[in-house]
C-alpha positions as a Python dict, from the first residue, in 0.01 Angstrom:
ca = {
    (1, 'X'): (0, 0, 0),
    (2, 'X'): (131, 346, -95),
    (3, 'X'): (11, 649, 97),
    (4, 'X'): (-106, 955, -94),
    (5, 'X'): (166, 1212, -149),
    (6, 'X'): (457, 970, -131),
    (7, 'X'): (547, 964, -497),
    (8, 'X'): (920, 932, -553),
    (9, 'X'): (1089, 1271, -593),
    (10, 'X'): (1137, 1382, -950),
    (11, 'X'): (1483, 1444, -1088),
    (12, 'X'): (1580, 1812, -1094),
    (13, 'X'): (1547, 1965, -1439),
    (14, 'X'): (1818, 2176, -1599),
    (15, 'X'): (1758, 2550, -1632),
    (16, 'X'): (1633, 2679, -1966),
    (17, 'X'): (1881, 2916, -2123),
    (18, 'X'): (1746, 3254, -2230),
    (19, 'X'): (1875, 3520, -2470),
    (20, 'X'): (2120, 3683, -2230),
    (21, 'X'): (1909, 3988, -2152),
    (22, 'X'): (1636, 3799, -1967),
    (23, 'X'): (1711, 3549, -1690),
    (24, 'X'): (1731, 3174, -1730),
    (25, 'X'): (1416, 2990, -1630),
    (26, 'X'): (1446, 2718, -1369),
    (27, 'X'): (1176, 2455, -1434),
    (28, 'X'): (1214, 2325, -1078),
    (29, 'X'): (1123, 2665, -934),
    (30, 'X'): (829, 2691, -1176),
    (31, 'X'): (711, 2344, -1073),
    (32, 'X'): (722, 2440, -704),
    (33, 'X'): (575, 2789, -734),
    (34, 'X'): (294, 2687, -969),
    (35, 'X'): (238, 2344, -810),
    (36, 'X'): (253, 2149, -1136),
    (37, 'X'): (415, 1830, -1004),
    (38, 'X'): (222, 1587, -1226),
    (39, 'X'): (342, 1731, -1557),
    (40, 'X'): (606, 1530, -1742),
    (41, 'X'): (947, 1697, -1773),
    (42, 'X'): (936, 1718, -2156),
    (43, 'X'): (588, 1878, -2151),
    (44, 'X'): (693, 2119, -1875),
    (45, 'X'): (1002, 2229, -2069),
    (46, 'X'): (801, 2268, -2391),
    (47, 'X'): (545, 2493, -2222),
    (48, 'X'): (815, 2702, -2057),
    (49, 'X'): (1014, 2739, -2381),
    (50, 'X'): (700, 2845, -2570),
    (51, 'X'): (618, 3094, -2293),
    (52, 'X'): (972, 3237, -2305),
    (53, 'X'): (948, 3280, -2682),
    (54, 'X'): (610, 3453, -2655),
    (55, 'X'): (705, 3687, -2370),
    (56, 'X'): (1042, 3770, -2529),
    (57, 'X'): (863, 3856, -2854),
    (58, 'X'): (627, 4089, -2669),
    (59, 'X'): (920, 4253, -2492),
    (60, 'X'): (1154, 4271, -2794),
    (61, 'X'): (1128, 4649, -2842),
    (62, 'X'): (1168, 4709, -2467),
    (63, 'X'): (1478, 4487, -2465),
    (64, 'X'): (1622, 4664, -2771),
    (65, 'X'): (1568, 5007, -2615),
    (66, 'X'): (1737, 4899, -2292),
    (67, 'X'): (2033, 4748, -2476),
    (68, 'X'): (2071, 5060, -2691),
    (69, 'X'): (2091, 5254, -2364),
    (70, 'X'): (2390, 5043, -2259),
    (71, 'X'): (2208, 4795, -2038),
    (72, 'X'): (2310, 4443, -2145),
    (73, 'X'): (2069, 4260, -1912),
    (74, 'X'): (1752, 4322, -1712),
    (75, 'X'): (1966, 4334, -1398),
    (76, 'X'): (2123, 4658, -1527),
    (77, 'X'): (1791, 4837, -1586),
    (78, 'X'): (1730, 5094, -1313),
    (79, 'X'): (1408, 5056, -1118),
    (80, 'X'): (1162, 5333, -1053),
    (81, 'X'): (1178, 5495, -709),
    (82, 'X'): (863, 5311, -599),
    (83, 'X'): (998, 4969, -702),
    (84, 'X'): (1209, 4736, -495),
    (85, 'X'): (1525, 4565, -625),
    (86, 'X'): (1438, 4259, -830),
    (87, 'X'): (1089, 4376, -932),
    (88, 'X'): (1167, 4366, -1305),
    (89, 'X'): (1310, 4016, -1274),
    (90, 'X'): (1001, 3910, -1077),
    (91, 'X'): (761, 4058, -1333),
    (92, 'X'): (939, 3878, -1616),
    (93, 'X'): (916, 3546, -1431),
    (94, 'X'): (550, 3612, -1356),
    (95, 'X'): (477, 3672, -1725),
    (96, 'X'): (659, 3354, -1834),
    (97, 'X'): (509, 3141, -1557),
    (98, 'X'): (157, 3267, -1629),
    (99, 'X'): (191, 3197, -2004),
    (100, 'X'): (325, 2848, -1935),
    (101, 'X'): (53, 2777, -1680),
    (102, 'X'): (-217, 2887, -1929),
    (103, 'X'): (-69, 2653, -2189),
    (104, 'X'): (-61, 2361, -1946),
    (105, 'X'): (-420, 2419, -1835),
    (106, 'X'): (-540, 2416, -2194),
    (107, 'X'): (-339, 2107, -2286),
    (108, 'X'): (-437, 1906, -1981),
    (109, 'X'): (-815, 1944, -2002),
    (110, 'X'): (-1019, 1664, -1859),
    (111, 'X'): (-1077, 1395, -2121),
    (112, 'X'): (-1406, 1290, -1965),
    (113, 'X'): (-1710, 1312, -2190),
    (114, 'X'): (-1947, 1356, -1897),
    (115, 'X'): (-2111, 1683, -1804),
    (116, 'X'): (-1891, 1705, -1498),
    (117, 'X'): (-1580, 1667, -1716),
    (118, 'X'): (-1705, 1941, -1949),
    (119, 'X'): (-1756, 2173, -1652),
    (120, 'X'): (-1400, 2109, -1532),
    (121, 'X'): (-1270, 2178, -1883),
    (122, 'X'): (-1461, 2506, -1900),
    (123, 'X'): (-1326, 2605, -1559),
    (124, 'X'): (-973, 2531, -1682),
    (125, 'X'): (-1034, 2747, -1990),
    (126, 'X'): (-1141, 3036, -1765),
    (127, 'X'): (-835, 2983, -1546),
    (128, 'X'): (-612, 2982, -1856),
    (129, 'X'): (-764, 3315, -1959),
    (130, 'X'): (-688, 3450, -1611),
    (131, 'X'): (-327, 3338, -1639),
    (132, 'X'): (-294, 3504, -1980),
    (133, 'X'): (-433, 3825, -1829),
    (134, 'X'): (-176, 3796, -1547),
    (135, 'X'): (99, 3768, -1809),
    (136, 'X'): (-26, 4078, -1995),
    (137, 'X'): (-43, 4275, -1669),
    (138, 'X'): (309, 4170, -1572),
    (139, 'X'): (440, 4275, -1915),
    (140, 'X'): (257, 4609, -1893),
    (141, 'X'): (394, 4667, -1543),
    (142, 'X'): (747, 4576, -1652),
    (143, 'X'): (740, 4818, -1946),
    (144, 'X'): (569, 5099, -1754),
    (145, 'X'): (242, 5086, -1951),
    (146, 'X'): (-81, 5148, -1767),
    (147, 'X'): (-334, 4872, -1712),
    (148, 'X'): (-684, 4868, -1849),
    (149, 'X'): (-963, 4643, -1735),
    (150, 'X'): (-1265, 4600, -1956),
    (151, 'X'): (-1571, 4403, -1856),
    (152, 'X'): (-1867, 4311, -2069),
    (153, 'X'): (-2199, 4373, -1902),
}
């Protein structure tokens, strides 16, 4: 008999290299922070790599402007007076993690054909949308753009 929660520990995953301006992504930290322990390592890495590519694309002009100003990495970008050290790094990680989490939620929908399974799938779709919104907010915050919330009535 095996008690719940006693699965053998997973092997640590190697960090995912980034483009030099943005930090490497540690899949182990993502797994812990986002509590995605049941995802296979290849699927986890694929989602994180896709998220990195998407977030980096959205931040390409910001990165170029910073590098043209003589800042070779995000660690060299000065923070605003209201920010704390590491905020830009944190916002980048939040954007990548949220994009990856949205991808995982969409890919791991319940396969059940029952009404209950459909409800869980719809709830996951809504959660994925929330994660994508979190990523957009983190990117807007990182670049200094204001946030806008729109609700349909």
